[in-house]
Short mmCIF file of C-alpha atoms and ligand atoms in Angstrom, two decimals:
data_model
loop_
_atom_site.label_atom_id
_atom_site.label_comp_id
_atom_site.label_asym_id
_atom_site.label_seq_id
_atom_site.Cartn_x
_atom_site.Cartn_y
_atom_site.Cartn_z
CA UNK H 1 -11.51 39.62 20.55
CA UNK H 2 -13.94 36.72 20.20
CA UNK H 3 -12.54 33.22 19.83
CA UNK H 4 -13.92 30.93 17.10
CA UNK H 5 -14.26 27.24 17.90
CA UNK H 6 -12.58 26.34 14.62
CA UNK H 7 -10.76 28.29 11.90
CA UNK H 8 -10.48 26.67 8.48
CA UNK H 9 -7.67 27.78 6.16
CA UNK H 10 -8.87 27.27 2.57
CA UNK H 11 -12.47 27.39 1.38
CA UNK H 12 -12.40 24.60 -1.22
CA UNK H 13 -14.30 21.32 -1.16
CA UNK H 14 -12.55 19.90 1.91
CA UNK H 15 -12.54 23.16 3.89
CA UNK H 16 -16.21 23.98 3.32
CA UNK H 17 -17.34 20.39 3.92
CA UNK H 18 -15.48 20.27 7.25
CA UNK H 19 -16.99 23.63 8.15
CA UNK H 20 -20.55 22.50 7.38
CA UNK H 21 -20.22 19.30 9.44
CA UNK H 22 -19.03 21.40 12.38
CA UNK H 23 -21.61 24.18 11.86
CA UNK H 24 -24.34 21.53 11.99
CA UNK H 25 -23.02 20.53 15.39
CA UNK H 26 -23.40 24.14 16.54
CA UNK H 27 -19.78 25.38 16.52
CA UNK H 28 -18.64 28.84 15.49
CA UNK H 29 -16.54 28.66 12.33
CA UNK H 30 -14.23 31.05 10.51
CA UNK H 31 -13.17 30.25 6.93
CA UNK H 32 -10.25 32.13 5.42
CA UNK H 33 -9.93 31.80 1.63
CA UNK H 34 -7.15 33.39 -0.39
CA UNK H 35 -9.06 33.61 -3.70
CA UNK H 36 -12.27 35.35 -4.72
CA UNK H 37 -15.64 33.55 -4.41
CA UNK H 38 -15.95 32.84 -8.14
CA UNK H 39 -12.68 31.02 -8.62
CA UNK H 40 -13.29 27.74 -10.44
CA UNK H 41 -11.42 24.54 -9.61
CA UNK H 42 -10.01 22.36 -12.39
CA UNK H 43 -11.74 19.10 -11.55
CA UNK H 44 -13.55 16.59 -13.79
CA UNK H 45 -16.11 15.88 -11.07
CA UNK H 46 -16.12 12.07 -11.30
CA UNK H 47 -16.96 10.39 -8.03
CA UNK H 48 -18.31 7.23 -6.48
CA UNK H 49 -21.90 7.57 -5.31
CA UNK H 50 -20.78 6.18 -1.96
CA UNK H 51 -19.22 9.56 -1.09
CA UNK H 52 -22.74 10.74 -0.28
CA UNK H 53 -22.24 9.01 3.07
CA UNK H 54 -19.57 11.58 3.92
CA UNK H 55 -21.10 14.62 2.26
CA UNK H 56 -22.72 17.14 4.61
CA UNK H 57 -25.62 17.94 2.20
CA UNK H 58 -27.90 16.45 -0.41
CA UNK H 59 -25.80 16.07 -3.57
CA UNK H 60 -28.79 15.84 -5.91
CA UNK H 61 -28.55 19.38 -7.34
CA UNK H 62 -24.90 19.09 -8.28
CA UNK H 63 -25.12 15.78 -10.15
CA UNK H 64 -24.84 16.16 -13.91
CA UNK H 65 -24.55 12.61 -15.15
CA UNK H 66 -24.92 9.10 -13.87
CA UNK H 67 -22.39 6.92 -15.66
CA UNK H 68 -23.49 3.62 -17.11
CA UNK H 69 -20.41 2.58 -19.08
CA UNK H 70 -16.62 2.85 -18.94
CA UNK H 71 -14.71 2.83 -22.25
CA UNK H 72 -10.97 2.03 -22.09
CA UNK H 73 -8.52 2.31 -24.99
CA UNK H 74 -4.84 1.71 -25.67
CA UNK H 75 -3.40 4.44 -27.93
CA UNK H 76 -6.97 5.05 -29.07
CA UNK H 77 -7.36 1.48 -30.27
CA UNK H 78 -8.11 -1.91 -28.77
CA UNK H 79 -11.19 -0.77 -26.82
CA UNK H 80 -12.60 -2.50 -23.76
CA UNK H 81 -16.06 -1.57 -22.52
CA UNK H 82 -17.32 -2.20 -19.01
CA UNK H 83 -20.96 -1.82 -18.08
CA UNK H 84 -21.54 -0.45 -14.58
CA UNK H 85 -23.94 -2.53 -12.58
CA UNK H 86 -25.83 0.47 -11.21
CA UNK H 87 -25.84 -0.91 -7.67
CA UNK H 88 -23.30 1.68 -6.70
CA UNK H 89 -23.08 4.22 -9.55
CA UNK H 90 -20.26 6.48 -10.69
CA UNK H 91 -21.45 10.08 -10.86
CA UNK H 92 -20.24 13.24 -12.54
CA UNK H 93 -20.83 16.38 -10.51
CA UNK H 94 -20.53 19.91 -11.78
CA UNK H 95 -17.77 21.25 -9.54
CA UNK H 96 -18.84 24.87 -10.01
CA UNK H 97 -22.39 24.06 -8.86
CA UNK H 98 -21.14 21.90 -6.03
CA UNK H 99 -18.82 24.63 -4.75
CA UNK H 100 -21.62 27.23 -4.99
CA UNK H 101 -24.01 24.99 -3.05
CA UNK H 102 -21.39 24.53 -0.35
CA UNK H 103 -20.73 28.28 -0.13
CA UNK H 104 -24.47 29.01 0.23
CA UNK H 105 -24.76 26.42 3.00
CA UNK H 106 -21.74 27.80 4.83
CA UNK H 107 -23.45 31.21 4.91
CA UNK H 108 -26.85 29.74 5.78
CA UNK H 109 -25.41 28.00 8.85
CA UNK H 110 -23.84 31.28 9.96
CA UNK H 111 -20.11 30.81 9.38
CA UNK H 112 -17.84 33.79 8.93
CA UNK H 113 -16.18 33.44 5.54
CA UNK H 114 -13.60 35.88 4.26
CA UNK H 115 -12.33 35.82 0.68
CA UNK H 116 -9.18 37.30 -0.91
CA UNK H 117 -7.35 37.10 2.40
CA UNK H 118 -3.63 36.58 2.89
CA UNK H 119 -2.54 34.87 6.07
CA UNK H 120 0.84 36.00 7.34
CA UNK H 121 1.32 33.88 10.44
CA UNK H 122 -0.23 31.10 12.50
CA UNK H 123 0.82 30.76 16.13
CA UNK H 124 -0.48 28.66 19.00
CA UNK H 125 -0.61 30.89 22.09
CA UNK H 126 -2.19 29.65 25.34
CA UNK H 127 -4.24 26.95 23.60
CA UNK H 128 -5.60 29.35 21.01
CA UNK H 129 -4.48 29.79 17.43
CA UNK H 130 -3.57 33.35 16.63
CA UNK H 131 -4.08 34.01 12.92
CA UNK H 132 -2.49 37.15 11.59
CA UNK H 133 -3.57 38.43 8.17
CA UNK H 134 -2.01 40.94 5.79
CA UNK H 135 -4.66 43.61 6.39
CA UNK H 136 -3.54 43.62 10.06
CA UNK H 137 -6.65 41.70 11.03
CA UNK H 138 -6.07 39.08 13.72
CA UNK H 139 -8.32 36.15 14.56
CA UNK H 140 -8.36 33.56 17.31
CA UNK H 141 -9.61 29.98 17.23
CA UNK H 142 -9.45 26.95 19.53
CA UNK H 143 -8.75 24.53 16.66
CA UNK H 144 -7.32 24.91 13.20
CA UNK H 145 -8.13 22.94 10.03
CA UNK H 146 -5.64 23.23 7.18
CA UNK H 147 -7.47 22.82 3.84
CA UNK H 148 -5.38 24.90 1.46
CA UNK H 149 -5.15 22.32 -1.33
CA UNK H 150 -2.30 20.87 -3.36
CA UNK H 151 -0.11 23.98 -3.17
CA UNK H 152 -0.52 24.07 0.61
CA UNK H 153 1.74 26.50 2.39
CA UNK H 154 0.72 25.54 5.87
CA UNK H 155 0.71 21.73 5.98
CA UNK H 156 4.48 21.27 5.99
CA UNK H 157 5.00 24.43 8.09
CA UNK H 158 2.88 22.79 10.82
CA UNK H 159 4.45 19.31 10.27
CA UNK H 160 1.27 17.77 8.85
CA UNK H 161 1.42 15.07 6.16
CA UNK H 162 4.56 14.23 4.16
CA UNK H 163 7.66 16.42 4.53
CA UNK H 164 8.25 16.17 0.79
CA UNK H 165 4.89 15.84 -0.97
CA UNK H 166 4.68 13.93 -4.21
CA UNK H 167 2.87 15.50 -7.16
CA UNK H 168 1.08 14.35 -10.26
CA UNK H 169 1.19 16.68 -13.21
CA UNK H 170 -2.27 17.36 -14.68
CA UNK H 171 -3.99 19.35 -17.39
CA UNK H 172 -7.71 20.15 -17.37
CA UNK H 173 -9.69 21.07 -20.49
CA UNK H 174 -13.41 21.82 -20.74
CA UNK H 175 -15.07 21.79 -24.17
CA UNK H 176 -18.66 22.51 -25.17
CA UNK H 177 -20.39 19.50 -26.72
CA UNK H 178 -19.72 15.80 -26.21
CA UNK H 179 -17.59 15.01 -29.29
CA UNK H 180 -17.70 11.29 -29.97
CA UNK H 181 -18.34 10.39 -26.31
CA UNK H 182 -21.62 8.61 -25.78
CA UNK H 183 -23.92 9.99 -23.13
CA UNK H 184 -23.38 8.34 -19.74
CA UNK H 185 -20.01 6.93 -20.78
CA UNK H 186 -16.61 7.86 -19.36
CA UNK H 187 -13.46 7.33 -21.39
CA UNK H 188 -10.00 6.29 -20.14
CA UNK H 189 -7.14 6.35 -22.63
CA UNK H 190 -3.86 4.60 -21.76
CA UNK H 191 -0.60 4.46 -23.69
CA UNK H 192 -0.57 8.04 -25.01
CA UNK H 193 0.64 9.76 -21.84
CA UNK H 194 3.91 8.83 -20.19
CA UNK H 195 3.39 7.46 -16.66
CA UNK H 196 -0.31 8.25 -16.74
CA UNK H 197 -3.51 8.42 -18.71
CA UNK H 198 -6.19 10.72 -20.17
CA UNK H 199 -9.81 10.82 -19.11
CA UNK H 200 -13.00 12.31 -20.55
CA UNK H 201 -16.03 12.77 -18.30
CA UNK H 202 -19.26 13.98 -19.93
CA UNK H 203 -21.52 16.56 -18.34
CA UNK H 204 -24.91 17.63 -19.77
CA UNK H 205 -23.57 19.78 -22.61
CA UNK H 206 -19.82 19.81 -22.23
CA UNK H 207 -16.97 17.49 -21.51
CA UNK H 208 -14.20 17.57 -18.90
CA UNK H 209 -10.99 16.23 -20.35
CA UNK H 210 -7.96 15.56 -18.19
CA UNK H 211 -4.39 14.41 -18.69
CA UNK H 212 -2.39 13.13 -15.75
CA UNK H 213 1.14 11.85 -15.24
CA UNK H 214 1.84 10.19 -11.91
CA UNK H 215 5.49 9.14 -11.68
CA UNK H 216 8.56 11.33 -11.30
CA UNK H 217 8.59 14.99 -12.20
CA UNK H 218 7.54 14.54 -15.79
CA UNK H 219 5.39 17.54 -16.63
CA UNK H 220 2.79 17.27 -19.35
CA UNK H 221 3.15 20.52 -21.20
CA UNK H 222 2.91 19.20 -24.71
CA UNK H 223 0.33 21.15 -26.72
CA UNK H 224 0.39 18.55 -29.47
CA UNK H 225 -0.40 15.76 -27.02
CA UNK H 226 -3.45 17.71 -25.79
CA UNK H 227 -4.52 18.30 -29.38
CA UNK H 228 -4.11 14.59 -30.16
CA UNK H 229 -6.35 13.65 -27.18
CA UNK H 230 -8.91 16.35 -27.99
CA UNK H 231 -9.10 15.27 -31.64
CA UNK H 232 -9.39 11.60 -30.71
CA UNK H 233 -12.49 12.56 -28.72
CA UNK H 234 -14.12 13.94 -31.87
CA UNK H 235 -13.29 17.67 -31.62
CA UNK H 236 -11.60 19.36 -34.58
CA UNK H 237 -10.45 22.95 -35.17
CA UNK H 238 -11.68 24.31 -31.87
CA UNK H 239 -10.07 26.61 -29.34
CA UNK H 240 -9.85 25.57 -25.70
CA UNK H 241 -8.03 26.58 -22.56
CA UNK H 242 -5.54 24.24 -20.91
CA UNK H 243 -5.29 24.56 -17.14
CA UNK H 244 -2.16 23.08 -15.57
CA UNK H 245 -2.21 21.92 -11.99
CA UNK H 246 0.12 20.00 -9.74
CA UNK H 247 -1.89 17.56 -7.67
CA UNK H 248 -0.55 16.21 -4.38
CA UNK H 249 -0.90 12.45 -4.39
CA UNK H 250 -0.83 9.86 -1.64
CA UNK H 251 2.70 8.82 -0.83
CA UNK H 252 2.73 6.81 2.38
CA UNK H 253 1.26 6.92 5.87
CA UNK H 254 1.79 10.25 7.60
CA UNK H 255 0.65 12.01 10.72
CA UNK H 256 -2.21 14.32 9.76
CA UNK H 257 -2.60 16.08 13.10
CA UNK H 258 -0.54 18.13 15.47
CA UNK H 259 -1.33 20.20 18.54
CA UNK H 260 -4.87 21.59 18.02
CA UNK H 261 -4.53 21.36 14.24
CA UNK H 262 -5.26 18.84 11.50
CA UNK H 263 -5.08 18.73 7.71
CA UNK H 264 -7.78 17.66 5.22
CA UNK H 265 -8.20 17.15 1.45
CA UNK H 266 -5.42 17.68 -1.06
CA UNK H 267 -3.29 19.53 1.50
CA UNK H 268 -3.09 16.19 3.34
CA UNK H 269 -1.76 14.42 0.18
CA UNK H 270 -4.67 12.00 -0.01
CA UNK H 271 -5.35 11.87 -3.76
CA UNK H 272 -5.38 8.39 -5.28
CA UNK H 273 -1.97 7.98 -7.03
CA UNK H 274 -3.44 5.65 -9.67
CA UNK H 275 -6.68 7.35 -10.80
CA UNK H 276 -6.37 10.91 -9.32
CA UNK H 277 -9.52 10.49 -7.27
CA UNK H 278 -9.53 13.37 -4.80
CA UNK H 279 -13.18 14.16 -4.07
CA UNK H 280 -13.77 11.03 -2.01
CA UNK H 281 -10.70 11.42 0.26
CA UNK H 282 -11.47 15.14 0.65
CA UNK H 283 -14.95 14.28 1.91
CA UNK H 284 -13.83 11.33 4.05
CA UNK H 285 -11.16 13.49 5.69
CA UNK H 286 -13.63 16.36 6.24
CA UNK H 287 -16.05 13.99 7.91
CA UNK H 288 -13.50 12.41 10.27
CA UNK H 289 -11.84 15.76 10.98
CA UNK H 290 -15.15 17.23 12.13
CA UNK H 291 -16.01 14.14 14.20
CA UNK H 292 -12.63 14.27 15.95
CA UNK H 293 -12.72 18.01 16.63
CA UNK H 294 -16.25 17.62 17.99
CA UNK H 295 -14.95 14.94 20.37
CA UNK H 296 -12.14 17.23 21.55
CA UNK H 297 -14.44 20.21 22.06
CA UNK H 298 -17.14 18.27 23.92
CA UNK H 299 -14.75 16.36 26.20
CA UNK H 300 -12.18 19.16 26.50
CA UNK H 301 -9.51 16.49 25.95
CA UNK H 302 -7.07 15.87 23.14
CA UNK H 303 -8.26 13.19 20.71
CA UNK H 304 -6.67 14.49 17.50
CA UNK H 305 -4.39 11.45 17.10
CA UNK H 306 -7.60 9.49 16.41
CA UNK H 307 -8.06 11.45 13.18
CA UNK H 308 -4.74 10.20 11.73
CA UNK H 309 -5.70 6.64 12.71
CA UNK H 310 -9.19 6.92 11.19
CA UNK H 311 -7.74 8.16 7.91
CA UNK H 312 -5.18 5.37 7.91
CA UNK H 313 -7.90 2.78 8.41
CA UNK H 314 -10.54 4.25 6.08
CA UNK H 315 -8.41 5.54 3.21
CA UNK H 316 -4.66 5.01 3.37
CA UNK H 317 -4.73 1.24 3.77
CA UNK H 318 -6.29 1.05 0.32
CA UNK H 319 -3.95 3.73 -1.11
CA UNK H 320 -0.84 1.78 -0.24
CA UNK H 321 -2.03 -0.70 -2.88
CA UNK H 322 -3.14 2.08 -5.23
CA UNK H 323 0.43 3.40 -5.12
CA UNK H 324 1.98 -0.02 -5.76
CA UNK H 325 -0.39 -0.71 -8.65
CA UNK H 326 0.33 2.74 -10.15
CA UNK H 327 4.09 2.21 -9.95
CA UNK H 328 3.93 -1.07 -11.84
CA UNK H 329 1.07 -0.16 -14.20
CA UNK H 330 2.50 3.16 -15.37
CA UNK H 331 6.05 1.85 -15.77
CA UNK H 332 4.90 -1.11 -17.85
CA UNK H 333 1.69 0.24 -19.34
CA UNK H 334 1.38 -2.21 -22.20
CA UNK H 335 1.47 -5.15 -19.83
CA UNK H 336 -0.71 -3.14 -17.47
CA UNK H 337 -3.34 -2.70 -20.15
CA UNK H 338 -3.24 -6.36 -21.10
CA UNK H 339 -3.40 -7.70 -17.55
CA UNK H 340 -5.25 -4.91 -15.80
CA UNK H 341 -7.84 -3.95 -18.42
CA UNK H 342 -8.08 -6.61 -21.13
CA UNK H 343 -8.60 -9.58 -18.84
CA UNK H 344 -12.13 -10.86 -18.78
CA UNK H 345 -12.85 -9.86 -15.21
CA UNK H 346 -10.71 -6.68 -15.13
CA UNK H 347 -13.17 -4.04 -16.46
CA UNK H 348 -15.72 -5.06 -13.90
CA UNK H 349 -13.12 -4.79 -11.14
CA UNK H 350 -12.09 -1.30 -12.29
CA UNK H 351 -15.75 -0.31 -12.45
CA UNK H 352 -16.17 -1.55 -8.88
CA UNK H 353 -13.15 0.49 -7.78
CA UNK H 354 -14.57 3.62 -9.47
CA UNK H 355 -17.97 3.14 -7.94
CA UNK H 356 -16.50 2.57 -4.50
CA UNK H 357 -17.82 -1.00 -4.19
CA UNK H 358 -14.27 -2.36 -3.92
CA UNK H 359 -10.97 -0.88 -2.89
CA UNK H 360 -7.43 -1.56 -4.08
CA UNK H 361 -6.59 -3.83 -1.19
CA UNK H 362 -9.42 -6.16 -2.27
CA UNK H 363 -7.73 -6.85 -5.63
CA UNK H 364 -4.12 -5.98 -4.93
CA UNK H 365 -2.54 -9.31 -4.10
CA UNK H 366 -3.58 -10.98 -7.34
CA UNK H 367 -2.88 -7.98 -9.58
CA UNK H 368 0.60 -7.32 -8.22
CA UNK H 369 1.62 -10.99 -8.41
CA UNK H 370 0.46 -11.14 -12.04
CA UNK H 371 2.32 -7.92 -12.96
CA UNK H 372 5.57 -8.87 -11.28
CA UNK H 373 5.54 -12.31 -12.84
CA UNK H 374 4.85 -10.91 -16.33
CA UNK H 375 7.24 -7.95 -16.19
CA UNK H 376 10.08 -10.18 -15.01
CA UNK H 377 9.50 -12.90 -17.53
CA UNK H 378 8.85 -10.77 -20.61
CA UNK H 379 10.84 -8.17 -22.46
CA UNK H 380 8.79 -5.15 -21.44
CA UNK H 381 8.39 -1.76 -23.09
C1 FAD M 401 -7.42 18.26 -13.60
C2 FAD M 401 -8.02 17.62 -12.37
C3 FAD M 401 -9.12 16.79 -12.48
C4 FAD M 401 -9.64 16.17 -11.33
N1 FAD M 401 -10.71 15.36 -11.48
C5 FAD M 401 -11.18 14.68 -10.41
C6 FAD M 401 -12.28 13.79 -10.53
O1 FAD M 401 -12.85 13.61 -11.60
N2 FAD M 401 -12.69 13.12 -9.42
C7 FAD M 401 -12.08 13.28 -8.21
O2 FAD M 401 -12.46 12.60 -7.25
N3 FAD M 401 -11.07 14.17 -8.05
C8 FAD M 401 -10.61 14.88 -9.11
N4 FAD M 401 -9.59 15.78 -8.94
C9 FAD M 401 -9.10 16.05 -7.59
C10 FAD M 401 -10.04 17.02 -6.84
O3 FAD M 401 -10.36 18.12 -7.64
C11 FAD M 401 -9.37 17.50 -5.55
O4 FAD M 401 -8.89 16.38 -4.84
C12 FAD M 401 -10.32 18.30 -4.66
O5 FAD M 401 -10.80 19.43 -5.32
C13 FAD M 401 -9.56 18.73 -3.39
O6 FAD M 401 -10.29 19.66 -2.64
P1 FAD M 401 -9.53 20.57 -1.56
O7 FAD M 401 -10.57 21.37 -0.90
O8 FAD M 401 -8.63 19.73 -0.73
O9 FAD M 401 -8.56 21.48 -2.41
P2 FAD M 401 -8.95 22.69 -3.36
O10 FAD M 401 -10.23 22.43 -4.05
O11 FAD M 401 -7.72 22.98 -4.17
O12 FAD M 401 -9.21 23.89 -2.33
C14 FAD M 401 -8.19 24.53 -1.63
C15 FAD M 401 -8.64 25.94 -1.34
O13 FAD M 401 -7.69 26.58 -0.50
C16 FAD M 401 -7.44 27.88 -0.98
N5 FAD M 401 -6.10 28.28 -0.55
C17 FAD M 401 -4.91 27.87 -1.04
N6 FAD M 401 -3.90 28.42 -0.34
C18 FAD M 401 -4.47 29.19 0.62
C19 FAD M 401 -3.94 30.01 1.66
N7 FAD M 401 -2.63 30.15 1.84
N8 FAD M 401 -4.82 30.67 2.47
C20 FAD M 401 -6.17 30.52 2.29
N9 FAD M 401 -6.72 29.76 1.31
C21 FAD M 401 -5.88 29.11 0.50
C22 FAD M 401 -7.58 27.76 -2.49
O14 FAD M 401 -7.81 29.00 -3.10
C23 FAD M 401 -8.75 26.79 -2.61
O15 FAD M 401 -9.98 27.46 -2.61
C24 FAD M 401 -9.06 16.42 -10.06
C25 FAD M 401 -7.98 17.29 -9.95
C26 FAD M 401 -7.45 17.89 -11.08
C27 FAD M 401 -6.27 18.82 -10.94
#
């Protein structure tokens, strides 16, 4: 039985990106994906242009919209509009196109990719992973990348990431047309959703609407709430599908590697707990995972601990502030809106966060101090 250099469990954004980085370095890669190739991912596709630095391909063909303006509202009133400078734009990608491009590239570089596969066991035997599948097929690989998303089975089994992951509750809706959303404008609505917000990201001829709740186990299941958001965006009397998804969110520093294995993307609980940004950390983790595995394979030494450190430095240090801001903002949203959005300089700061020009740690000290002072001294909601 031949031994692959790396086996990737999960063929989503993070899994395929890791695979392509490694394929480009000349390694043999096996991708095992439980779903069929046409499965679509509920994702609004908003991302900072700076992620291109971590993406293994040219993103050009997947970009639908370049965003020029961010429109915030509080219970659909009291709007605040921020113009994006354009130095570092916020982009909307079509996730279906992006995933198809990645799949094509994975094939082009010669990976073995198997769909609709059920993995039954993963065992490390004599420095090789033994992967046993339901159809009695067995594979071997020197290294393993866990990329099986928010409902990961394997991350906690292999002691990767948090023991008890934290989840946001989300709903995704896609509707033909743009409603009352202006072209090149994204909308963020606060105050209507408990412990969270709603977003609307325009594509060429349709709109991705999302609802997210980030604290506790509160599940957004309310049909009327969805209808209220959809109508406020200018759509009346239309039918649409609501897709529910639990999204693993960042919840502290955790070890993301173990012996000859590491975890990337949502399975690693990297999603921003304030704004649900998951594309950027998926791509950052894919990039550093492939760099670290390359180092291990070329030197024949164990460097995997470096991956956890790189992710701590390049993502988690900002997320610790994202988590703190989310906890205060979503518990006291009215104050949050006043201090975090309505202040003169705030929209520009949020725009800079979205576009990747700034991270939470750059603004955190001031924001948190302001929130704590206000929420202690006022009678809050
Ligand atoms: C409603 C919604 C809107 C979002 N909008 C945005 C946005 O605008 N911007 C942004 O940055 N992020 C957004 N995100 C987050 C973003 O979509 C994710 O962070 C990103 O897709 C994570 O990629 P992934 O590869 O880690 O996981 P996934 O894309 O979930 O891929 C995991 C893959 O693993 C497969 N798999 C699962 N279990 C197994 C198994 N046992 N064996 C083999 N394969 C398995 C799955 O079938 C899937 O193909 C959004 C998320 C949601 C839910």
